[in-house]
Coordinates of N, CA, C and O in Angstrom, one line a residue:
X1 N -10.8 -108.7 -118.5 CA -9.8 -109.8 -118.2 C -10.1 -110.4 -116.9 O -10.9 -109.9 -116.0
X2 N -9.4 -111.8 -116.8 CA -9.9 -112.4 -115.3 C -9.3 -111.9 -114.5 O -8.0 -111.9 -114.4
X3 N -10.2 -111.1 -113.7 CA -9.9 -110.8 -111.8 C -9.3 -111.7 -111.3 O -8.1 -111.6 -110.8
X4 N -9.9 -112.7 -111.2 CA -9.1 -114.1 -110.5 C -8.3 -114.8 -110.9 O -8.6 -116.0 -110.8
X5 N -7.1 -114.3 -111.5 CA -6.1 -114.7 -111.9 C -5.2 -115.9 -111.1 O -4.5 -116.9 -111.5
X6 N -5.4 -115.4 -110.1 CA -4.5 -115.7 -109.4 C -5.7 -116.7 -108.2 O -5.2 -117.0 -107.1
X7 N -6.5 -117.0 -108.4 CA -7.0 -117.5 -107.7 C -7.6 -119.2 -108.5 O -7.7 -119.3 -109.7
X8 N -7.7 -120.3 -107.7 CA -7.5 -121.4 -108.4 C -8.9 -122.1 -108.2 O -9.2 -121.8 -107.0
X9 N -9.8 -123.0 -108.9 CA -11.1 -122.9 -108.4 C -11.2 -124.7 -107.8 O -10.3 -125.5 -108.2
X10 N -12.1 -125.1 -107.0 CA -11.8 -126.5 -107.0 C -11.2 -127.7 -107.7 O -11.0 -127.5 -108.9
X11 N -11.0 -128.6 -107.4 CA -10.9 -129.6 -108.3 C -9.8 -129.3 -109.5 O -9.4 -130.3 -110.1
X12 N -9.5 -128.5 -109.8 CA -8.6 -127.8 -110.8 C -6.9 -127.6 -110.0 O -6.7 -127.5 -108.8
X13 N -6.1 -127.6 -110.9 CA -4.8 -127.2 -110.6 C -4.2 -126.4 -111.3 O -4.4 -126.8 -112.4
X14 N -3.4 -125.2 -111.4 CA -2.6 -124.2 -111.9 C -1.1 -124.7 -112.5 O -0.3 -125.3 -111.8
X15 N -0.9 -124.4 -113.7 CA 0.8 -124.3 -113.5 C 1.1 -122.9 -114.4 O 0.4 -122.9 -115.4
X16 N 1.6 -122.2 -114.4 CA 2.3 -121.1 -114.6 C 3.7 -121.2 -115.3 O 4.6 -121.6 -114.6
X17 N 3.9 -120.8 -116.5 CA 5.0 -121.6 -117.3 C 6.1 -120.2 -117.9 O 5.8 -119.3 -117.2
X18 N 6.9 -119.7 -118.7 CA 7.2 -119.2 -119.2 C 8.4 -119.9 -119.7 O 9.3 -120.5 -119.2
X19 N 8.1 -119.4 -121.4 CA 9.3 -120.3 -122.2 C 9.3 -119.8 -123.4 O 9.3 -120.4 -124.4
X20 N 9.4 -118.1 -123.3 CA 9.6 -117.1 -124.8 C 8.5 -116.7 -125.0 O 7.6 -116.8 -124.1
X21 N 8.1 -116.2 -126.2 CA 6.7 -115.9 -126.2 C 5.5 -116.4 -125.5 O 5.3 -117.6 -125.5
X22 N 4.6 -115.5 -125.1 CA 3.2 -116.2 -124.7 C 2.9 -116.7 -125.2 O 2.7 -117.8 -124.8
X23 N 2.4 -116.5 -127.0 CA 1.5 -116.6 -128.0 C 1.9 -118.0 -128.4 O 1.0 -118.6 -129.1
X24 N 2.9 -118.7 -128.2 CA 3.9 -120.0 -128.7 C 3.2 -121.3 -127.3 O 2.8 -122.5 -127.3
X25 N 3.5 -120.4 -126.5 CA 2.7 -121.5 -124.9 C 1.1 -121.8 -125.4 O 0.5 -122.8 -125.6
X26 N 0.7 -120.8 -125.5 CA -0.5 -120.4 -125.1 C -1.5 -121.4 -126.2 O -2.2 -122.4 -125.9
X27 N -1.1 -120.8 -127.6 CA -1.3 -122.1 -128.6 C -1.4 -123.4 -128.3 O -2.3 -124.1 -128.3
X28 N -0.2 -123.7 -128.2 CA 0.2 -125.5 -127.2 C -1.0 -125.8 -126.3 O -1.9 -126.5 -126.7
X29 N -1.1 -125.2 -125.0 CA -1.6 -125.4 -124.1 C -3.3 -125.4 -124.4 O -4.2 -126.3 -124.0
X30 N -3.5 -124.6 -124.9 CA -5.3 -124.4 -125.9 C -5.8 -125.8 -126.0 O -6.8 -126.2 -125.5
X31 N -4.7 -126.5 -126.9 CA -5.9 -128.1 -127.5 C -5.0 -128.8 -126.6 O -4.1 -129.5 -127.0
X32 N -5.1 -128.6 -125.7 CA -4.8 -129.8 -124.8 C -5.6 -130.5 -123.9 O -6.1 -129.8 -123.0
X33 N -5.8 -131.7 -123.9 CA -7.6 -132.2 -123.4 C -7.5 -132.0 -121.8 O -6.4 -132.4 -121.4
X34 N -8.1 -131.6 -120.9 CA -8.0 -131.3 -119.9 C -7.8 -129.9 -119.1 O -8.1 -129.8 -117.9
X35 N -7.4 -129.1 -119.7 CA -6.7 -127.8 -119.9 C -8.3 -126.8 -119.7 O -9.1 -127.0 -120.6
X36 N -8.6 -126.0 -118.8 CA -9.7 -125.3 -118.9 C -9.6 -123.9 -119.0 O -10.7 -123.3 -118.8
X37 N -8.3 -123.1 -119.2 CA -8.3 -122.2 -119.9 C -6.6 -121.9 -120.1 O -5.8 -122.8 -119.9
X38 N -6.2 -120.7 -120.5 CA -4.5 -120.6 -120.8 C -4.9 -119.1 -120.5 O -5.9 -118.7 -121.1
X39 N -4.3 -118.2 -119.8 CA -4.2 -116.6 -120.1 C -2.3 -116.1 -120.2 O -1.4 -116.1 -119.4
X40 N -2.4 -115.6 -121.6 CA -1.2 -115.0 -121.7 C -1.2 -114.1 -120.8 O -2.1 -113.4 -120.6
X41 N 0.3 -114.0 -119.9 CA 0.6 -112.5 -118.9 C 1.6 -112.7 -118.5 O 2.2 -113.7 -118.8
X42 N 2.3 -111.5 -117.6 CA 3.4 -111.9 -117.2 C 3.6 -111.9 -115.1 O 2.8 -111.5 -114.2
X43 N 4.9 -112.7 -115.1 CA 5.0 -112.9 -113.7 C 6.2 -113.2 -113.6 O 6.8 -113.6 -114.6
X44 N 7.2 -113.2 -112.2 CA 7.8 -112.9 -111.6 C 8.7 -111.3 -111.5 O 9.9 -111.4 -111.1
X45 N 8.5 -110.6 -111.7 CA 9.2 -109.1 -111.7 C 8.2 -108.9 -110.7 O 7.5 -109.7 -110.1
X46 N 8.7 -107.4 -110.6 CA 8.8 -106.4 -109.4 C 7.3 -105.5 -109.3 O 6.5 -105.4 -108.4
X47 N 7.5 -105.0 -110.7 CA 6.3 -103.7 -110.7 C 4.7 -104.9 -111.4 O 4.5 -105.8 -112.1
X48 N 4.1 -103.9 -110.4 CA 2.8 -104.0 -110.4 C 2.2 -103.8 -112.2 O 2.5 -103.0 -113.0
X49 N 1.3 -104.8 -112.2 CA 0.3 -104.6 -113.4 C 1.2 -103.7 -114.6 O 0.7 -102.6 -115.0
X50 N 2.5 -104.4 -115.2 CA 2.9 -104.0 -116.1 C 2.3 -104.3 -117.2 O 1.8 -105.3 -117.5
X51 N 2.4 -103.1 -118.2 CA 2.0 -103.6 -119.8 C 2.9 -104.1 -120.7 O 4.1 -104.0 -120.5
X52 N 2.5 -104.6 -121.8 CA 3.5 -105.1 -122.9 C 4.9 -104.5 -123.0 O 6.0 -105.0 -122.8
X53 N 4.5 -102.9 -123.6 CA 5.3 -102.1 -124.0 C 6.6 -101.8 -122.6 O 7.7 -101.3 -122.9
X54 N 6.4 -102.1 -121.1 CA 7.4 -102.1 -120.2 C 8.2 -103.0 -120.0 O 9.4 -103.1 -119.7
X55 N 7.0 -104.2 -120.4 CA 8.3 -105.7 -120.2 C 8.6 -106.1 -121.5 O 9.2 -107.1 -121.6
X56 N 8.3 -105.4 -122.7 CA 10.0 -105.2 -124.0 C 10.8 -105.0 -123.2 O 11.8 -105.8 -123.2
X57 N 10.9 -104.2 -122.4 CA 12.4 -103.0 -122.4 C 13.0 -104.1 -121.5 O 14.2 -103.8 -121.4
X58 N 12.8 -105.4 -120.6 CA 13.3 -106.0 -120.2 C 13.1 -105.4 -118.4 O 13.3 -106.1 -117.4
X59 N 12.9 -104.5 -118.6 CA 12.9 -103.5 -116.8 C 12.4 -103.8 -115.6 O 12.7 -103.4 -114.4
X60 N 11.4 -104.9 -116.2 CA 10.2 -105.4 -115.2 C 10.6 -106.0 -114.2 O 10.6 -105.7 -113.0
X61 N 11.2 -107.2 -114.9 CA 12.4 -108.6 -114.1 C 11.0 -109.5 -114.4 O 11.1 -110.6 -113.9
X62 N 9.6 -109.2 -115.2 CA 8.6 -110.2 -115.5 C 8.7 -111.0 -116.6 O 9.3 -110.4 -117.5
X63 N 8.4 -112.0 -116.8 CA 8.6 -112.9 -117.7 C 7.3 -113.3 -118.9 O 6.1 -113.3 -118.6
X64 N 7.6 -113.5 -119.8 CA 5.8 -113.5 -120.3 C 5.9 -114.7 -120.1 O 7.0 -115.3 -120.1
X65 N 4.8 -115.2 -119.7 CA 4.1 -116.5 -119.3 C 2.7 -116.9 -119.4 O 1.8 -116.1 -119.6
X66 N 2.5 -118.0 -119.3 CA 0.9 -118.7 -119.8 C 0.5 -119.0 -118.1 O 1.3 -119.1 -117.1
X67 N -0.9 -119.1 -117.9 CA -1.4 -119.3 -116.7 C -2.3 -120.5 -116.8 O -3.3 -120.0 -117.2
X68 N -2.4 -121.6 -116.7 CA -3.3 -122.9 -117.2 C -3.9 -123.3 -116.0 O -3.1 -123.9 -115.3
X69 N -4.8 -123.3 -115.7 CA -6.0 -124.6 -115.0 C -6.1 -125.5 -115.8 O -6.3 -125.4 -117.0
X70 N -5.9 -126.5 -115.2 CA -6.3 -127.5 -115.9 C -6.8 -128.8 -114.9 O -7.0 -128.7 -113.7
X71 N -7.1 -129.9 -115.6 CA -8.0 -130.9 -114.4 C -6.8 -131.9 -114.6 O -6.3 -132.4 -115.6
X72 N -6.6 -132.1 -113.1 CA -5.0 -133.3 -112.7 C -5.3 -135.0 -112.7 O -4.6 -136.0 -112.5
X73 N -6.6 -134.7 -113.1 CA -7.3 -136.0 -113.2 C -7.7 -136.6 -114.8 O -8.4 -137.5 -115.3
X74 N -6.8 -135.4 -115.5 CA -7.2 -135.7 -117.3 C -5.5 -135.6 -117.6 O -5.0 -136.4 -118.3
X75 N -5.0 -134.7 -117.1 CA -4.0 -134.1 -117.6 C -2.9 -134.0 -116.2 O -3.1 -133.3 -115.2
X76 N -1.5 -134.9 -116.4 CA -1.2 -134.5 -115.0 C -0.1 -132.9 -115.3 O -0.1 -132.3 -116.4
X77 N 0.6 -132.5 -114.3 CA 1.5 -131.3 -114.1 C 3.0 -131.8 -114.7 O 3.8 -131.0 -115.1
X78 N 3.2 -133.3 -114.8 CA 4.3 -133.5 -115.2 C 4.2 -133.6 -117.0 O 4.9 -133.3 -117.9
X79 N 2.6 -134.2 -117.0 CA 2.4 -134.1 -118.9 C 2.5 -132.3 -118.9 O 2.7 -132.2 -120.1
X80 N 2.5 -131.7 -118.7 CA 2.4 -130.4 -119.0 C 3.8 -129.8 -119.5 O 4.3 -129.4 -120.6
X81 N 4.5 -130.1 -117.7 CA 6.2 -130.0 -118.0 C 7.2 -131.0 -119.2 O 8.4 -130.9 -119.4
X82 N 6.4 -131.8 -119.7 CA 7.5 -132.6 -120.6 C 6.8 -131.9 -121.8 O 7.7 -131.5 -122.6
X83 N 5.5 -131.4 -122.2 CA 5.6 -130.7 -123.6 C 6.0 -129.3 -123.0 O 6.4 -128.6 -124.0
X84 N 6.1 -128.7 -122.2 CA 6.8 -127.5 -122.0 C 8.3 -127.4 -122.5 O 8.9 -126.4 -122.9
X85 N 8.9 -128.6 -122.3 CA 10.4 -128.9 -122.5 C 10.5 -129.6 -123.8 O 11.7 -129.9 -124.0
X86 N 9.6 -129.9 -124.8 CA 9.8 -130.0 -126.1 C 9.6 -128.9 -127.1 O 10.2 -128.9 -128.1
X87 N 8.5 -127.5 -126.8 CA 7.9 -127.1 -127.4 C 9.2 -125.5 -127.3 O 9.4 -124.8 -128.2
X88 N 9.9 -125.4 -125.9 CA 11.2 -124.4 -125.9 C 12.3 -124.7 -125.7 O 12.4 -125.8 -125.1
X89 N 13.1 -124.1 -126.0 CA 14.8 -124.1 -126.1 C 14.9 -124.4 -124.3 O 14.4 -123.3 -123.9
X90 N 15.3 -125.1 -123.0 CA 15.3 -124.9 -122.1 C 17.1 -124.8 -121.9 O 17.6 -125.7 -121.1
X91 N 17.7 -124.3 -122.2 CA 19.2 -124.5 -122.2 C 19.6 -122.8 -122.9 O 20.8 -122.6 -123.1
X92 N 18.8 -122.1 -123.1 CA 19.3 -120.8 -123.3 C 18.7 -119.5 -122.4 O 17.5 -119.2 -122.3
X93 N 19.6 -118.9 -121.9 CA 19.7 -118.2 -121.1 C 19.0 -117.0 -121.2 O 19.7 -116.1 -121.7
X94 N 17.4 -116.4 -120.9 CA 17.3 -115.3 -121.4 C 17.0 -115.1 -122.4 O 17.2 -113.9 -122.7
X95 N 16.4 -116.0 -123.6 CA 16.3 -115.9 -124.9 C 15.8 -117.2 -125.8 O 16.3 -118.3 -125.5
X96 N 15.0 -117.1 -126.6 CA 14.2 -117.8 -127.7 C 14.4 -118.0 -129.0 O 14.0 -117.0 -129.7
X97 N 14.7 -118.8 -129.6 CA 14.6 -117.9 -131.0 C 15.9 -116.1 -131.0 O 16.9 -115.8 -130.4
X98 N 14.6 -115.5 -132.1 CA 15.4 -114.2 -132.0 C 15.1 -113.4 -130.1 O 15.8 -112.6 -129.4
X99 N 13.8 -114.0 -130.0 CA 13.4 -112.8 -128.9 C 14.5 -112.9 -127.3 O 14.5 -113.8 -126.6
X100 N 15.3 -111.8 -127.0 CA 16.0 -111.9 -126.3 C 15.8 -111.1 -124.9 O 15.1 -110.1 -125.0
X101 N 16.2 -111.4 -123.8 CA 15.7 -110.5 -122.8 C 15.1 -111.2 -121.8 O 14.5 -112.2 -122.2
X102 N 15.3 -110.7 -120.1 CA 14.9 -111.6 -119.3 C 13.5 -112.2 -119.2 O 13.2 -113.2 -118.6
X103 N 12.6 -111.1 -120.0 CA 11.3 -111.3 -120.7 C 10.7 -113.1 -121.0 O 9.7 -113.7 -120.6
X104 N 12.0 -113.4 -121.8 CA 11.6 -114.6 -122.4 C 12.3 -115.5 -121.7 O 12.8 -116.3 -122.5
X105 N 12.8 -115.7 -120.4 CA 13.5 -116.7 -119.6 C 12.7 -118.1 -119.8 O 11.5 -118.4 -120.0
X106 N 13.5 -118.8 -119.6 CA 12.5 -120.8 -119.3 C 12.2 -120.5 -117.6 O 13.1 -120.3 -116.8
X107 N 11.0 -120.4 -117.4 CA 10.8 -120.7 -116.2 C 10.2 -121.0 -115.7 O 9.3 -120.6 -116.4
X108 N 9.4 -122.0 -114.4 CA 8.6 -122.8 -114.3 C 7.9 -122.2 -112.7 O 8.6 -122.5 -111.7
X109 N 6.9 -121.6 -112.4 CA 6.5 -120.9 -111.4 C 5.7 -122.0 -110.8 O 5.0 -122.8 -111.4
X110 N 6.2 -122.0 -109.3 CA 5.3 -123.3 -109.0 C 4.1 -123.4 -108.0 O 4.5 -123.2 -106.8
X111 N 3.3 -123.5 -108.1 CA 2.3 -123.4 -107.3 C 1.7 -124.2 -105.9 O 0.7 -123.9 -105.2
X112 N 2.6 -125.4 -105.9 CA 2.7 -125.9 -104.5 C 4.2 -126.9 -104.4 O 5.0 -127.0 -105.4
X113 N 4.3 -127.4 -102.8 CA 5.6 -128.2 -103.0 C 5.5 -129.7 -103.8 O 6.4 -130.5 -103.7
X114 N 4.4 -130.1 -104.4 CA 4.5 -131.5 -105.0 C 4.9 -130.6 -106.5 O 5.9 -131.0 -107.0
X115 N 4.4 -129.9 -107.0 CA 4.8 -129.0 -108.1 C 6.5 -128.9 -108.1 O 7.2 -129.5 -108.9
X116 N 7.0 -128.2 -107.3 CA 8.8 -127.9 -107.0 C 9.2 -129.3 -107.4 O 9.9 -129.7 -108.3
X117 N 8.5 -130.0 -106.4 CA 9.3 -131.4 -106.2 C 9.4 -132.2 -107.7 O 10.4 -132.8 -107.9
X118 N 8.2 -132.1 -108.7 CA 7.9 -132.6 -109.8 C 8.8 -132.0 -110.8 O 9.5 -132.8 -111.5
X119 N 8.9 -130.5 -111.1 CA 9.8 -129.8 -111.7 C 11.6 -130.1 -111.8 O 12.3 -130.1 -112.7
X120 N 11.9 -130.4 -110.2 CA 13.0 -130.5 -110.0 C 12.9 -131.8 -110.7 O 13.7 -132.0 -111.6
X121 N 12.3 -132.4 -110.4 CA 12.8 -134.1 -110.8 C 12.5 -134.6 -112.5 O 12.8 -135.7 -112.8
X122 N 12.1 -133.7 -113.3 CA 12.3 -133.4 -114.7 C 13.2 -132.9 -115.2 O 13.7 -133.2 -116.3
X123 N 13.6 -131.9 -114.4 CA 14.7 -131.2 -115.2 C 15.9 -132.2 -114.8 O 16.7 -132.4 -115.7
X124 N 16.1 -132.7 -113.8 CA 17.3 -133.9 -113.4 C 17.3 -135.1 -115.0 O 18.2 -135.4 -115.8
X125 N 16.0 -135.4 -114.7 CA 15.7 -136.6 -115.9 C 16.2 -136.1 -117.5 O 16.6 -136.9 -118.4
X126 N 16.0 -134.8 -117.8 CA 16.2 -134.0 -118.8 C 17.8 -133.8 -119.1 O 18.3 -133.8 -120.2
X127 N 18.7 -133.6 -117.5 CA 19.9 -133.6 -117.5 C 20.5 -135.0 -117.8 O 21.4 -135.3 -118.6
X128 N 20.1 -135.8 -117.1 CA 20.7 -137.2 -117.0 C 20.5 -137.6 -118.4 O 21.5 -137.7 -119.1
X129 N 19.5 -137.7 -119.1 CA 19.1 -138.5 -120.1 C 20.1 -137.6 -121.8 O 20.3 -138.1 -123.0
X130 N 20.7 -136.1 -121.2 CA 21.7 -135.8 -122.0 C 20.8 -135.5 -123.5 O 21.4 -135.8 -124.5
X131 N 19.7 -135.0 -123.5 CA 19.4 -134.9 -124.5 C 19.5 -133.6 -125.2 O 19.4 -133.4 -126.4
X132 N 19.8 -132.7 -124.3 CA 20.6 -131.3 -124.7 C 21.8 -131.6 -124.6 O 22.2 -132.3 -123.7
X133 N 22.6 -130.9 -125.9 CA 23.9 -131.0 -125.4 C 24.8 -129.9 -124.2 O 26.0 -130.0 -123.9
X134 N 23.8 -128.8 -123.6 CA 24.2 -127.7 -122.9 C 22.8 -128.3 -121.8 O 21.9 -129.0 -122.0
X135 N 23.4 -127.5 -120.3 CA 22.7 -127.6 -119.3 C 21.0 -126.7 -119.3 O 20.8 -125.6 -119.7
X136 N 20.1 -127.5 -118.6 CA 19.4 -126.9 -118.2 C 19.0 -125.8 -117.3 O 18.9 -125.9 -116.1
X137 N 18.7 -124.2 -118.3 CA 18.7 -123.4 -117.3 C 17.7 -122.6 -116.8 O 17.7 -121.5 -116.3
X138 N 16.4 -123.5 -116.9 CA 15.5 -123.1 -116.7 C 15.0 -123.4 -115.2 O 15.0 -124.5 -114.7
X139 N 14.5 -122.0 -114.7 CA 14.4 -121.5 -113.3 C 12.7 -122.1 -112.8 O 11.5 -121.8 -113.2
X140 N 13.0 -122.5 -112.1 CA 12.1 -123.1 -111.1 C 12.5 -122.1 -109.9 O 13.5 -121.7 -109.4
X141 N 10.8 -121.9 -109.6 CA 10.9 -120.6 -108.7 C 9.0 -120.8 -108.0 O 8.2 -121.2 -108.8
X142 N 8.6 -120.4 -106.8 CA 7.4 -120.2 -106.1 C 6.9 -119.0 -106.9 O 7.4 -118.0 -107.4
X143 N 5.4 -119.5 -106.8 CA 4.6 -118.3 -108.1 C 4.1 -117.3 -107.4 O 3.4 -117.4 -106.4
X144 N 4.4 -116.1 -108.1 CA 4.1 -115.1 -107.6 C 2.7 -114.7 -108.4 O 2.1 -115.3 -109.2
X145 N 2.5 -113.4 -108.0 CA 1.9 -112.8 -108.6 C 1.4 -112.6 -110.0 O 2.0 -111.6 -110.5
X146 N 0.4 -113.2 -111.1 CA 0.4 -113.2 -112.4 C -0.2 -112.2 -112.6 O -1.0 -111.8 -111.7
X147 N 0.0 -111.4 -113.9 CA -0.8 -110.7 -114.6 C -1.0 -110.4 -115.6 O -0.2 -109.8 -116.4
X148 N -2.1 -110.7 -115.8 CA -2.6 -110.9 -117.5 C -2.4 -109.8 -118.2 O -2.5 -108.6 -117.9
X149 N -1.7 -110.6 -119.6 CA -1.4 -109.3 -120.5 C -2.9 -108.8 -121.1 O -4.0 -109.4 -120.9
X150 N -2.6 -107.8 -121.7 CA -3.9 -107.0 -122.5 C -4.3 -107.9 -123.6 O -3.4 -108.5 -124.2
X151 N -5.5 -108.1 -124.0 CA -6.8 -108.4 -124.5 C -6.3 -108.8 -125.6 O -6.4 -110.0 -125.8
X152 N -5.5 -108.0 -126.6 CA -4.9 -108.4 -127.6 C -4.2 -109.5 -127.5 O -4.5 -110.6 -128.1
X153 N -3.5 -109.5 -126.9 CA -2.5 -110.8 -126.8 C -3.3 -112.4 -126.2 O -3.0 -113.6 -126.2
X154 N -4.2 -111.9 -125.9 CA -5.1 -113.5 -125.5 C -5.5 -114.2 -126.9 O -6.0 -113.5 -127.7
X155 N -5.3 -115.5 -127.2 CA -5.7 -116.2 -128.3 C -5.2 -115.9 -128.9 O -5.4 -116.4 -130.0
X156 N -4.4 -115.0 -128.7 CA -3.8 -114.8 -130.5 C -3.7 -115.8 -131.7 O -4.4 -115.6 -132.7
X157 N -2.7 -116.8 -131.7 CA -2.9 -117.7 -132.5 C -4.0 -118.0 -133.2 O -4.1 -118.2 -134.4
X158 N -5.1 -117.9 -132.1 CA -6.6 -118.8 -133.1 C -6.9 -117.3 -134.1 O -7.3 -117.3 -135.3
X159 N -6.7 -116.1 -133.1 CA -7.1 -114.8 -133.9 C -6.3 -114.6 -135.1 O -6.9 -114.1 -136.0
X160 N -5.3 -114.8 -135.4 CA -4.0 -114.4 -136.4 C -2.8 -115.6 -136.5 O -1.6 -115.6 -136.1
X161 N -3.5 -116.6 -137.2 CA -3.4 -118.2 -137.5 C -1.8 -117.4 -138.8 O -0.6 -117.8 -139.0
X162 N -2.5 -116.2 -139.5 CA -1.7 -115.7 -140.5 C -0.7 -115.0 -140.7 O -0.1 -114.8 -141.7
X163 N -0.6 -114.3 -139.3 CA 0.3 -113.3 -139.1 C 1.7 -113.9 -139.2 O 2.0 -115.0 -138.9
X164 N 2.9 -113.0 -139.8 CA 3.9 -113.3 -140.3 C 4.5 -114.1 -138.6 O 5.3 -115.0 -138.9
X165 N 4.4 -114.1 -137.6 CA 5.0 -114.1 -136.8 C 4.6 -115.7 -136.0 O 5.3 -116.4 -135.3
X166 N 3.3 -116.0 -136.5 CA 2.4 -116.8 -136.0 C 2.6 -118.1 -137.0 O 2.3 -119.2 -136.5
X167 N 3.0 -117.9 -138.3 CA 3.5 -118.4 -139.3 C 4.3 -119.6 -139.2 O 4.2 -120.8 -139.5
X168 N 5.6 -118.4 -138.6 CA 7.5 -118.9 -138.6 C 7.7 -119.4 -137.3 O 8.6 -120.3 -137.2
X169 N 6.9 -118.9 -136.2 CA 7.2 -119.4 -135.1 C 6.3 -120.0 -134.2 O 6.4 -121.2 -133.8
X170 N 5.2 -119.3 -133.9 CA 4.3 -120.5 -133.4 C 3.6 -121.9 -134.3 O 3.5 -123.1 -134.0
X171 N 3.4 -121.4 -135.1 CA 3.0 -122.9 -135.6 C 4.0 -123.7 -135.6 O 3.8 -124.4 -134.6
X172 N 5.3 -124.2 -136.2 CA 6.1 -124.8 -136.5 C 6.1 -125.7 -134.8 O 6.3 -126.9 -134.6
X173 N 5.8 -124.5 -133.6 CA 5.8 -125.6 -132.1 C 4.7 -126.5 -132.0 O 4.6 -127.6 -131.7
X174 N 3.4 -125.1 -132.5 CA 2.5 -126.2 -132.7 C 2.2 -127.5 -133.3 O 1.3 -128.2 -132.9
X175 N 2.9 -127.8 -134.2 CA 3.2 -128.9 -134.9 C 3.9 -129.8 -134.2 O 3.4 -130.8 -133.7
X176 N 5.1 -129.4 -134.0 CA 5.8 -130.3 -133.2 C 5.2 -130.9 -131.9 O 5.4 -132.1 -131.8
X177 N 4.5 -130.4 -130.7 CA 3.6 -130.8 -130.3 C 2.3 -131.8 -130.7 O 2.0 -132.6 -129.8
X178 N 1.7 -131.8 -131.6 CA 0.7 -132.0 -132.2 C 1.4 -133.3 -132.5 O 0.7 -134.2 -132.3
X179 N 2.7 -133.6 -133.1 CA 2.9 -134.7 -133.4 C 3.7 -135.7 -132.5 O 3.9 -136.9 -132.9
X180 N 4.3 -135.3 -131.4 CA 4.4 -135.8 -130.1 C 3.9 -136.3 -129.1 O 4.3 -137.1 -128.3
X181 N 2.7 -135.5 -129.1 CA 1.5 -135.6 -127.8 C 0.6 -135.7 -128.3 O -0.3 -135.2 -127.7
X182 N 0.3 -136.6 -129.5 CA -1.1 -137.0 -129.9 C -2.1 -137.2 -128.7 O -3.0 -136.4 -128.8
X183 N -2.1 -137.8 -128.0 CA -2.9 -138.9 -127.1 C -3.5 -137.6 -126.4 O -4.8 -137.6 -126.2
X184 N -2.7 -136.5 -126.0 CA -2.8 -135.5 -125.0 C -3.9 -134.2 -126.1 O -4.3 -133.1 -125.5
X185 N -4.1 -134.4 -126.9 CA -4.9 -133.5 -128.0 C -6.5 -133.5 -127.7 O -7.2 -134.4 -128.0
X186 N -6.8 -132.5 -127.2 CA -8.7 -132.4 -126.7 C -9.3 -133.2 -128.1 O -8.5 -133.4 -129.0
X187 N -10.5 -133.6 -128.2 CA -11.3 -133.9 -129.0 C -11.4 -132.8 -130.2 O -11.3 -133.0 -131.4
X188 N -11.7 -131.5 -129.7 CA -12.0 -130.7 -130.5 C -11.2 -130.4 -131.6 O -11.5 -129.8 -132.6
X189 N -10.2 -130.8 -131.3 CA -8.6 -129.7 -132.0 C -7.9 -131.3 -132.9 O -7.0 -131.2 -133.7
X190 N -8.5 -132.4 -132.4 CA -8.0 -133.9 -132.8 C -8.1 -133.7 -134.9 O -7.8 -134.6 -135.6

């Protein structure tokens, strides 16, 4: 897995997302033109290099989340955050769908202050424009520490397009993306 997780390479910019499952982000984020990789993992909790099986139980205080480089010159940080806020529930507390637990929080990890600044001023636009009928309670917070989940969980989607889970819930986002964000779709995936 990448060592340099947490490290960001020129010319490139990071955003760090969590919004319920990884495998649901991570898909999305894949065919996105500009986008130069996605690693499912988790981040903001406590304990060190947790695995799957610890942040079920909720114990961690980590969140599963996607990790994205992408180029700000193809793709900006606010297109990121507007399909981030179509593709999850951002108005429920702790929970997705069925999956429940501080695990699956809306949260937006930010990696510099034009990031904070950008996040804050979406989620305002998000509130103002009233298109939830409940408030937004997704947490904007300084990024900590990421860490990539285990091997299995990377790509999933492309790996298990069939799996019952991949089915009912990831695809149906990927769709909805797909038909929102045409313009924003890599060549390859078009």
């Amino acid at each position: 897995m990448n060592e340099n997780l947490n490290k960001t390479p020129e010319n490139l910019e990071r955003a760090t997302l969590g919004g319920g499952c990884f495998w649901c982000l991570e898909a999305v984020y894949q065919q996105i033109q500009g986008v130069h990789s996605v690693v499912s993992g988790y981040a903001g909790g406590a304990r060190p290099n947790p695995s799957y099986e610890e942040i079920c139980t909720g114990a961690t205080g980590h969140a599963e989340s996607v990790d994205i480089l992408f180029d700000p010159k193809i793709v900006s940080f606010r297109d990121l955050l507007e399909i981030f806020f179509v593709i999850h529930d951002p108005t429920t507390l702790n929970y997705q769908g069925n999956d429940h637990g501080t695990q699956y929080r809306s949260v937006i990890f930010s990696h510099s202050d034009t990031q904070i600044q950008i996040a804050h001023e979406v989620v305002k636009e998000l509130q103002d424009s009233k298109i939830y009928s409940a408030p937004v309670v997704t947490q904007i917070d300084a990024a900590p520490i990421i860490y990539p989940a285990e091997e299995y969980h990377q790509n999933y989607f492309q790996q298990h397009p069939n799996q019952g889970y991949c089915m009912a819930v990831v695809a149906p986002k990927l769709a909805k993306f797909r038909a929102k964000f045409k313009a924003l779709i890599a060549a390859r995936y078009a």
